[in-house]
CSV table of C-alpha atoms and ligand atoms in Angstrom, one decimal:
chain,number,residue,atom,x,y,z
A,1,MET,CA,-18.3,-0.9,-3.9
A,2,ASP,CA,-18.9,-3.7,-6.9
A,3,LYS,CA,-15.1,-2.8,-8.3
A,4,THR,CA,-13.0,-6.0,-9.0
A,5,ILE,CA,-9.5,-5.8,-9.0
A,6,ALA,CA,-6.9,-8.8,-10.0
A,7,VAL,CA,-3.9,-9.5,-8.6
A,8,ILE,CA,-1.0,-11.4,-9.6
A,9,GLY,CA,1.1,-13.0,-7.5
A,10,ALA,CA,0.4,-14.1,-4.0
A,11,GLY,CA,3.6,-13.8,-2.5
A,12,THR,CA,3.8,-11.9,0.4
A,13,MET,CA,3.1,-8.3,-1.4
A,14,GLY,CA,0.4,-10.0,-3.9
A,15,SER,CA,-1.3,-11.2,-0.9
A,16,GLY,CA,-0.8,-8.1,1.5
A,17,ILE,CA,-2.6,-6.3,-1.6
A,18,SER,CA,-5.2,-8.6,-2.3
A,19,HIS,CA,-5.8,-8.2,2.0
A,20,VAL,CA,-6.4,-4.6,2.2
A,21,SER,CA,-8.4,-4.1,-1.2
A,22,ALA,CA,-11.2,-6.8,-0.2
A,23,LEU,CA,-10.9,-4.9,3.4
A,24,HIS,CA,-12.2,-1.9,1.8
A,25,GLY,CA,-14.7,-3.7,-0.4
A,26,TYR,CA,-12.9,-4.8,-3.6
A,27,ARG,CA,-13.5,-8.5,-5.0
A,28,VAL,CA,-10.3,-9.2,-5.8
A,29,LEU,CA,-9.2,-12.1,-8.6
A,30,MET,CA,-5.8,-14.0,-7.1
A,31,LEU,CA,-3.8,-15.5,-9.4
A,32,ASP,CA,-0.1,-17.2,-9.2
A,33,ALA,CA,1.5,-19.4,-11.8
A,34,GLN,CA,2.4,-21.9,-8.6
A,35,PRO,CA,-0.4,-24.3,-7.8
A,36,GLY,CA,-1.9,-24.0,-4.1
A,37,ALA,CA,-0.3,-20.3,-3.7
A,38,VAL,CA,-3.6,-18.6,-3.2
A,39,ASP,CA,-4.6,-21.0,-1.2
A,40,ARG,CA,-1.9,-21.1,1.0
A,41,ALA,CA,-2.4,-17.0,0.9
A,42,ARG,CA,-5.9,-17.0,1.6
A,43,GLU,CA,-5.3,-18.9,4.8
A,44,MET,CA,-2.6,-16.6,5.9
A,45,ILE,CA,-5.0,-13.7,5.0
A,46,ALA,CA,-7.9,-16.1,7.1
A,47,GLY,CA,-5.4,-16.3,10.3
A,48,ARG,CA,-4.5,-12.8,10.3
A,49,LEU,CA,-8.6,-11.9,9.9
A,50,ALA,CA,-9.0,-14.4,12.9
A,51,ARG,CA,-6.6,-12.7,15.2
A,52,GLU,CA,-8.4,-9.4,14.6
A,53,VAL,CA,-11.7,-10.8,15.2
A,54,GLU,CA,-10.5,-12.3,18.5
A,55,LYS,CA,-9.1,-8.9,19.8
A,56,GLY,CA,-12.6,-7.8,19.1
A,57,GLN,CA,-11.1,-5.5,16.2
A,58,MET,CA,-13.3,-6.7,13.6
A,59,THR,CA,-17.2,-8.8,13.7
A,60,ALA,CA,-16.9,-12.4,12.4
A,61,GLU,CA,-19.5,-11.1,9.9
A,62,ASN,CA,-17.0,-9.2,8.4
A,63,ARG,CA,-14.3,-11.4,8.3
A,64,ASP,CA,-16.6,-13.6,6.2
A,65,ALA,CA,-17.6,-11.2,4.3
A,66,VAL,CA,-13.7,-9.9,3.7
A,67,LEU,CA,-12.8,-13.9,2.9
A,68,ALA,CA,-15.7,-14.0,0.6
A,69,ARG,CA,-14.7,-11.1,-1.6
A,70,LEU,CA,-11.0,-12.7,-2.0
A,71,VAL,CA,-11.5,-15.1,-4.8
A,72,PRO,CA,-8.9,-17.9,-6.7
A,73,GLY,CA,-9.4,-16.2,-9.9
A,74,THR,CA,-8.3,-17.3,-13.8
A,75,TRP,CA,-7.2,-15.6,-17.0
A,76,GLU,CA,-10.8,-15.8,-18.1
A,77,ALA,CA,-11.8,-14.1,-14.7
A,78,VAL,CA,-9.1,-11.7,-15.3
A,79,GLY,CA,-12.0,-9.9,-18.0
A,80,GLN,CA,-14.0,-8.9,-15.5
A,81,ALA,CA,-11.5,-7.1,-13.5
A,82,ASP,CA,-11.7,-2.7,-13.6
A,83,MET,CA,-7.7,-3.0,-12.0
A,84,ALA,CA,-4.9,-5.4,-12.2
A,85,ILE,CA,-1.7,-5.1,-10.2
A,86,GLU,CA,1.1,-7.5,-10.9
A,87,ALA,CA,3.4,-8.4,-7.9
A,88,VAL,CA,5.0,-11.5,-9.2
A,89,LEU,CA,9.0,-12.0,-9.2
A,90,GLU,CA,11.5,-9.3,-9.8
A,91,VAL,CA,12.3,-10.5,-13.2
A,92,MET,CA,11.6,-8.3,-16.5
A,93,ASP,CA,11.0,-10.8,-18.7
A,94,VAL,CA,8.2,-12.5,-16.3
A,95,LYS,CA,6.7,-9.5,-15.4
A,96,LYS,CA,6.7,-8.7,-19.6
A,97,ASP,CA,5.2,-12.1,-19.9
A,98,VAL,CA,2.4,-10.9,-17.7
A,99,PHE,CA,1.4,-7.4,-18.9
A,100,GLN,CA,1.2,-8.8,-22.1
A,101,ARG,CA,-1.5,-11.5,-21.0
A,102,LEU,CA,-3.1,-8.7,-18.8
A,103,ASP,CA,-3.4,-6.7,-21.7
A,104,ARG,CA,-5.1,-9.6,-23.8
A,105,ALA,CA,-7.6,-10.2,-20.9
A,106,LEU,CA,-8.2,-6.7,-19.6
A,107,PRO,CA,-11.4,-4.7,-20.5
A,108,GLU,CA,-10.3,-1.6,-22.1
A,109,HIS,CA,-11.3,0.9,-19.4
A,110,ALA,CA,-8.5,-1.1,-16.8
A,111,ILE,CA,-5.4,0.0,-15.9
A,112,LEU,CA,-2.7,-2.2,-15.4
A,113,ALA,CA,-0.2,-1.6,-11.9
A,114,THR,CA,3.1,-3.0,-11.5
A,115,ASN,CA,4.2,-3.4,-7.4
A,116,THR,CA,7.9,-3.4,-9.2
A,117,SER,CA,10.1,-2.2,-6.6
A,118,SER,CA,12.7,-0.8,-8.9
A,119,LEU,CA,12.3,-2.0,-12.5
A,120,SER,CA,11.3,0.5,-15.2
A,121,ILE,CA,7.8,1.1,-15.5
A,122,THR,CA,8.1,2.3,-19.3
A,123,GLU,CA,9.7,-1.1,-20.1
A,124,ILE,CA,7.0,-3.0,-18.6
A,125,ALA,CA,4.3,-0.8,-20.3
A,126,ALA,CA,6.0,-1.2,-24.0
A,127,THR,CA,5.3,-4.8,-24.1
A,128,THR,CA,1.3,-3.7,-24.2
A,129,SER,CA,-0.9,-2.0,-26.6
A,130,ARG,CA,-2.0,0.6,-23.8
A,131,PRO,CA,1.2,2.5,-22.3
A,132,SER,CA,-1.0,5.2,-21.0
A,133,ARG,CA,-2.6,2.9,-19.0
A,134,VAL,CA,0.2,1.5,-17.3
A,135,LEU,CA,2.2,3.0,-14.1
A,136,GLY,CA,3.8,1.5,-10.6
A,137,THR,CA,2.0,1.6,-7.5
A,138,HIS,CA,4.6,0.5,-5.0
A,139,PHE,CA,3.6,-1.2,-1.7
A,140,PHE,CA,5.7,-1.8,1.1
A,141,ASN,CA,5.6,-4.5,3.8
A,142,PRO,CA,3.4,-5.3,5.5
A,143,ALA,CA,1.2,-4.1,2.8
A,144,PRO,CA,-2.1,-4.1,5.2
A,145,VAL,CA,-0.4,-2.0,7.8
A,146,MET,CA,2.2,0.3,5.8
A,147,LYS,CA,0.6,3.9,4.7
A,148,LEU,CA,2.4,4.6,1.7
A,149,ILE,CA,2.2,4.0,-1.9
A,150,GLU,CA,4.4,5.2,-4.6
A,151,LEU,CA,2.4,5.7,-7.7
A,152,VAL,CA,5.6,6.0,-10.5
A,153,ARG,CA,5.0,7.1,-14.0
A,154,GLY,CA,6.4,5.6,-17.2
A,155,GLU,CA,7.5,7.7,-20.2
A,156,GLU,CA,3.9,7.5,-21.4
A,157,THR,CA,1.6,7.3,-18.4
A,158,SER,CA,-1.7,10.2,-18.8
A,159,ASP,CA,-2.7,11.9,-15.8
A,160,ALA,CA,-5.9,10.1,-16.0
A,161,THR,CA,-4.4,6.9,-15.0
A,162,VAL,CA,-2.5,8.5,-11.7
A,163,ALA,CA,-5.7,9.9,-11.2
A,164,GLU,CA,-7.5,6.4,-11.1
A,165,ALA,CA,-4.8,4.9,-8.8
A,166,GLN,CA,-4.6,7.9,-6.2
A,167,ALA,CA,-8.5,7.3,-6.0
A,168,TYR,CA,-7.9,3.8,-5.5
A,169,ALA,CA,-5.2,4.4,-3.0
A,170,ALA,CA,-7.1,6.3,-1.1
A,171,SER,CA,-10.3,4.3,-1.3
A,172,ILE,CA,-7.9,1.6,1.0
A,173,GLY,CA,-6.9,4.1,3.4
A,174,LYS,CA,-3.1,4.8,1.8
A,175,GLU,CA,-1.3,8.2,1.1
A,176,THR,CA,0.5,8.2,-1.7
A,177,VAL,CA,3.5,10.2,-3.4
A,178,VAL,CA,4.1,10.5,-6.9
A,179,VAL,CA,7.3,9.4,-8.7
A,180,GLU,CA,7.7,11.8,-11.7
A,181,LYS,CA,11.0,9.7,-13.5
A,182,ASP,CA,10.9,6.7,-13.8
A,183,THR,CA,14.1,5.9,-12.2
A,184,PRO,CA,15.4,3.0,-10.6
A,185,GLY,CA,14.5,2.5,-7.3
A,186,PHE,CA,12.1,5.0,-7.0
A,187,VAL,CA,12.2,7.3,-3.8
A,188,VAL,CA,11.8,4.6,-0.8
A,189,ASN,CA,14.4,2.3,-2.1
A,190,ARG,CA,16.9,4.8,-3.8
A,191,VAL,CA,17.2,6.3,0.0
A,192,LEU,CA,16.4,2.5,1.9
A,193,MET,CA,19.4,0.2,0.0
A,194,PRO,CA,22.1,2.3,0.9
A,195,LEU,CA,20.8,2.4,4.8
A,196,PHE,CA,20.9,-1.4,4.4
A,197,ILE,CA,24.4,-1.5,2.3
A,198,GLU,CA,25.9,0.8,4.9
A,199,ALA,CA,24.5,-1.2,8.3
A,200,MET,CA,25.9,-4.5,6.7
A,201,ARG,CA,29.0,-3.1,6.2
A,202,ILE,CA,29.3,-1.9,9.9
A,203,TYR,CA,28.4,-5.4,10.8
A,204,GLU,CA,30.1,-7.1,8.2
A,205,GLU,CA,33.7,-4.6,9.7
A,206,GLY,CA,32.8,-6.2,13.4
A,207,ILE,CA,32.1,-2.4,14.7
A,208,ALA,CA,29.1,-3.8,16.5
A,209,SER,CA,27.0,-6.7,17.1
A,210,LYS,CA,23.6,-6.4,14.9
A,211,GLU,CA,21.6,-6.2,17.7
A,212,ASP,CA,23.4,-3.1,18.5
A,213,ILE,CA,23.6,-1.8,15.1
A,214,ASP,CA,19.7,-1.9,14.9
A,215,LYS,CA,19.4,-0.4,18.6
A,216,ALA,CA,20.9,2.5,17.4
A,217,ILE,CA,19.1,3.0,14.6
A,218,LYS,CA,15.9,2.5,16.2
A,219,LEU,CA,16.6,4.3,19.6
A,220,GLY,CA,19.0,7.0,17.7
A,221,LEU,CA,16.6,8.0,14.6
A,222,ASN,CA,13.0,6.6,16.1
A,223,HIS,CA,12.5,4.0,13.5
A,224,PRO,CA,10.4,1.3,14.2
A,225,MET,CA,12.7,-1.4,13.5
A,226,GLY,CA,16.3,-1.3,12.8
A,227,PRO,CA,18.1,-2.1,9.2
A,228,LEU,CA,19.1,-5.6,9.5
A,229,THR,CA,15.7,-6.7,11.3
A,230,LEU,CA,14.2,-4.7,8.3
A,231,ALA,CA,16.4,-6.1,5.6
A,232,ASP,CA,15.4,-9.2,6.7
A,233,LEU,CA,11.5,-8.6,6.9
A,234,THR,CA,11.4,-7.6,2.9
A,235,GLY,CA,13.9,-10.9,2.2
A,236,LEU,CA,17.6,-10.8,1.6
A,237,ASP,CA,17.2,-12.4,-1.5
A,238,VAL,CA,14.8,-9.4,-2.6
A,239,ASP,CA,16.9,-6.5,-1.2
A,240,LEU,CA,20.0,-8.4,-2.9
A,241,HIS,CA,17.9,-7.8,-6.0
A,242,VAL,CA,17.3,-4.5,-5.6
A,243,MET,CA,20.9,-4.0,-4.7
A,244,ASP,CA,22.2,-5.5,-7.9
A,245,TYR,CA,19.6,-3.9,-10.5
A,246,LEU,CA,20.6,-0.3,-9.0
A,247,TYR,CA,23.8,-0.8,-9.2
A,248,ASN,CA,24.1,-2.1,-12.9
A,249,GLU,CA,21.8,1.4,-13.5
A,250,PHE,CA,23.9,3.8,-12.3
A,251,HIS,CA,27.3,2.2,-11.8
A,252,ASP,CA,27.8,3.7,-8.5
A,253,ASP,CA,29.4,2.1,-5.5
A,254,ARG,CA,26.6,3.6,-3.3
A,255,PHE,CA,24.5,0.9,-4.3
A,256,ALA,CA,27.1,-2.0,-4.1
A,257,ALA,CA,25.6,-5.2,-2.3
A,258,PRO,CA,27.9,-5.8,0.7
A,259,LEU,CA,30.0,-9.5,0.3
A,260,VAL,CA,27.8,-10.6,4.0
A,261,LEU,CA,24.4,-10.1,2.0
A,262,ARG,CA,25.9,-12.4,-0.8
A,263,ARG,CA,26.7,-15.0,1.5
A,264,LEU,CA,23.8,-15.3,3.2
A,265,VAL,CA,21.6,-15.5,-0.1
A,266,ARG,CA,23.3,-18.1,-1.3
A,267,ALA,CA,23.5,-19.9,2.1
A,268,GLY,CA,19.8,-19.8,1.5
A,269,ARG,CA,19.4,-21.3,-1.7
A,270,LEU,CA,21.2,-23.9,-0.9
A,271,GLY,CA,18.5,-25.1,0.8
A,272,ARG,CA,19.2,-24.0,4.3
A,273,LYS,CA,15.5,-23.1,3.9
A,274,THR,CA,15.6,-22.1,8.1
A,275,LYS,CA,18.2,-19.8,7.6
A,276,LYS,CA,17.2,-16.9,5.4
A,277,GLY,CA,18.1,-13.7,7.3
A,278,PHE,CA,20.7,-12.0,9.5
A,279,TYR,CA,18.8,-13.0,12.8
A,280,ASP,CA,18.6,-16.5,11.7
A,281,TYR,CA,22.7,-16.9,12.1
B,1,CAA,N1,-0.3,-8.2,8.0
B,1,CAA,C1,-1.4,-7.6,8.7
B,1,CAA,N2,-1.3,-7.2,9.5
B,1,CAA,C2,-0.3,-7.0,10.3
B,1,CAA,C3,1.1,-7.8,9.9
B,1,CAA,C4,0.7,-8.5,8.2
B,1,CAA,N3,2.2,-9.2,7.8
B,1,CAA,N4,2.3,-7.5,10.7
B,1,CAA,C5,1.9,-6.8,11.5
B,1,CAA,N5,0.7,-6.7,11.2
B,1,CAA,C6,-0.5,-5.1,12.5
B,1,CAA,C7,-0.6,-6.3,13.8
B,1,CAA,O1,-1.7,-6.9,13.6
B,1,CAA,C8,-1.1,-5.0,14.4
B,1,CAA,O2,-2.3,-4.6,14.6
B,1,CAA,P1,-3.2,-3.9,15.9
B,1,CAA,O3,-2.1,-2.6,16.5
B,1,CAA,O4,-4.2,-3.1,15.0
B,1,CAA,O5,-2.8,-4.9,16.6
B,1,CAA,C9,-0.2,-3.9,13.7
B,1,CAA,O6,0.0,-4.5,12.4
B,1,CAA,C10,1.2,-3.8,14.8
B,1,CAA,O7,2.1,-4.9,14.7
B,1,CAA,P2,2.8,-5.7,15.9
B,1,CAA,O8,2.1,-5.1,17.2
B,1,CAA,O9,3.0,-7.2,15.7
B,1,CAA,O10,4.4,-5.1,15.8
B,1,CAA,P3,4.7,-3.6,15.6
B,1,CAA,O11,4.3,-2.3,16.5
B,1,CAA,O12,6.3,-3.9,15.8
B,1,CAA,O13,4.5,-3.3,14.2
B,1,CAA,C11,5.7,-3.5,11.8
B,1,CAA,C12,5.3,-4.3,13.2
B,1,CAA,C13,4.1,-2.4,11.3
B,1,CAA,C14,6.0,-4.1,10.6
B,1,CAA,C15,6.7,-2.3,12.5
B,1,CAA,O14,7.5,-2.9,13.0
B,1,CAA,C16,7.0,-1.2,11.2
B,1,CAA,O15,6.1,-0.1,10.9
B,1,CAA,N6,8.3,-1.8,10.9
B,1,CAA,C17,8.9,-1.1,9.7
B,1,CAA,C18,8.0,-1.5,8.3
B,1,CAA,C19,8.8,-1.2,7.1
B,1,CAA,O16,10.0,0.0,7.2
B,1,CAA,N7,8.5,-1.5,5.5
B,1,CAA,C20,8.5,-1.3,4.4
B,1,CAA,C21,10.1,-1.9,4.4
B,1,CAA,S1,10.4,-2.0,2.5
B,1,CAA,C22,9.6,-2.1,1.3
B,1,CAA,O17,8.6,-2.9,1.4
B,1,CAA,C23,9.9,-1.8,0.0
B,1,CAA,C24,10.4,-2.9,-1.0
B,1,CAA,O18,10.7,-2.7,-2.1
B,1,CAA,C25,11.7,-3.5,-0.4
């Protein structure tokens, strides 16, 4: 594999996407606007790979090869990429700015993918000169482990672009579903957010403890994690952002964020950095 992928954003999702892509032979250019973010992401990935070596799941040579493929990138170097995946903040203007830069930097054959978990692909694509080459590739957290990528078509996404994204997904060991209509939340988050909301309301109403709510869904529905634990994993600020976006788009109470969530997110922003989730309180 001699393909190069540019991953813009080195947060949880960007580093997970970089990790799984490098693991499967891609050279990955990692970019992040925040100084030090790429180094921190590479260290985190190195730590995970080291544990795999310790467990005998990977050789030290393979680990070194994977790490060597994770390259801190620059916007000039993005010109070498065959594909770019954007995983920056879920803020439309930030994404549009990244896509305009990608459009200028990437070679003509490259596809431009966004890991947005809910925003409009069509709106993002419209800021580029090649909307047919733009699509959503929605990974799930933790990206190296979770099997699915939702491929989301914008209004103008071509069949060839979807096929190339399917080939990329298969090459990194992922399954895909195609979301044919660019709609808020796609499939998974449209189903997941009401589940989170109902679990949070049950907690808010004192109907059961957070531990018992999670236990009920884990054992009663055979989910690997309860919804409150999962909401902590995905990040309460991200969850609130997605709910508010869905609520504004659909004008439907199904997506109305519970007050307890808003309260916890505000408390987190007040600098109480160690308190970020349901299980920190
Ligand atoms: N990066 C890489 N590997 C990881 C990892 C990470 N962040 N987290 C866990 N792993 C690996 C572990 O190394 C371990 O590998 P081995 O089996 O090879 O040793 C394996 O995953 C299992 O991990 P654990 O034994 O530590 O724990 P577990 O069996 O409880 O699994 C879990 C952890 C995979 C997170 C599992 O609990 C799970 O699947 N939870 C549900 C996750 C989920 O639903 N994610 C989707 C969130 S929604 C979303 O992302 C969309 C959105 O837009 C909000």
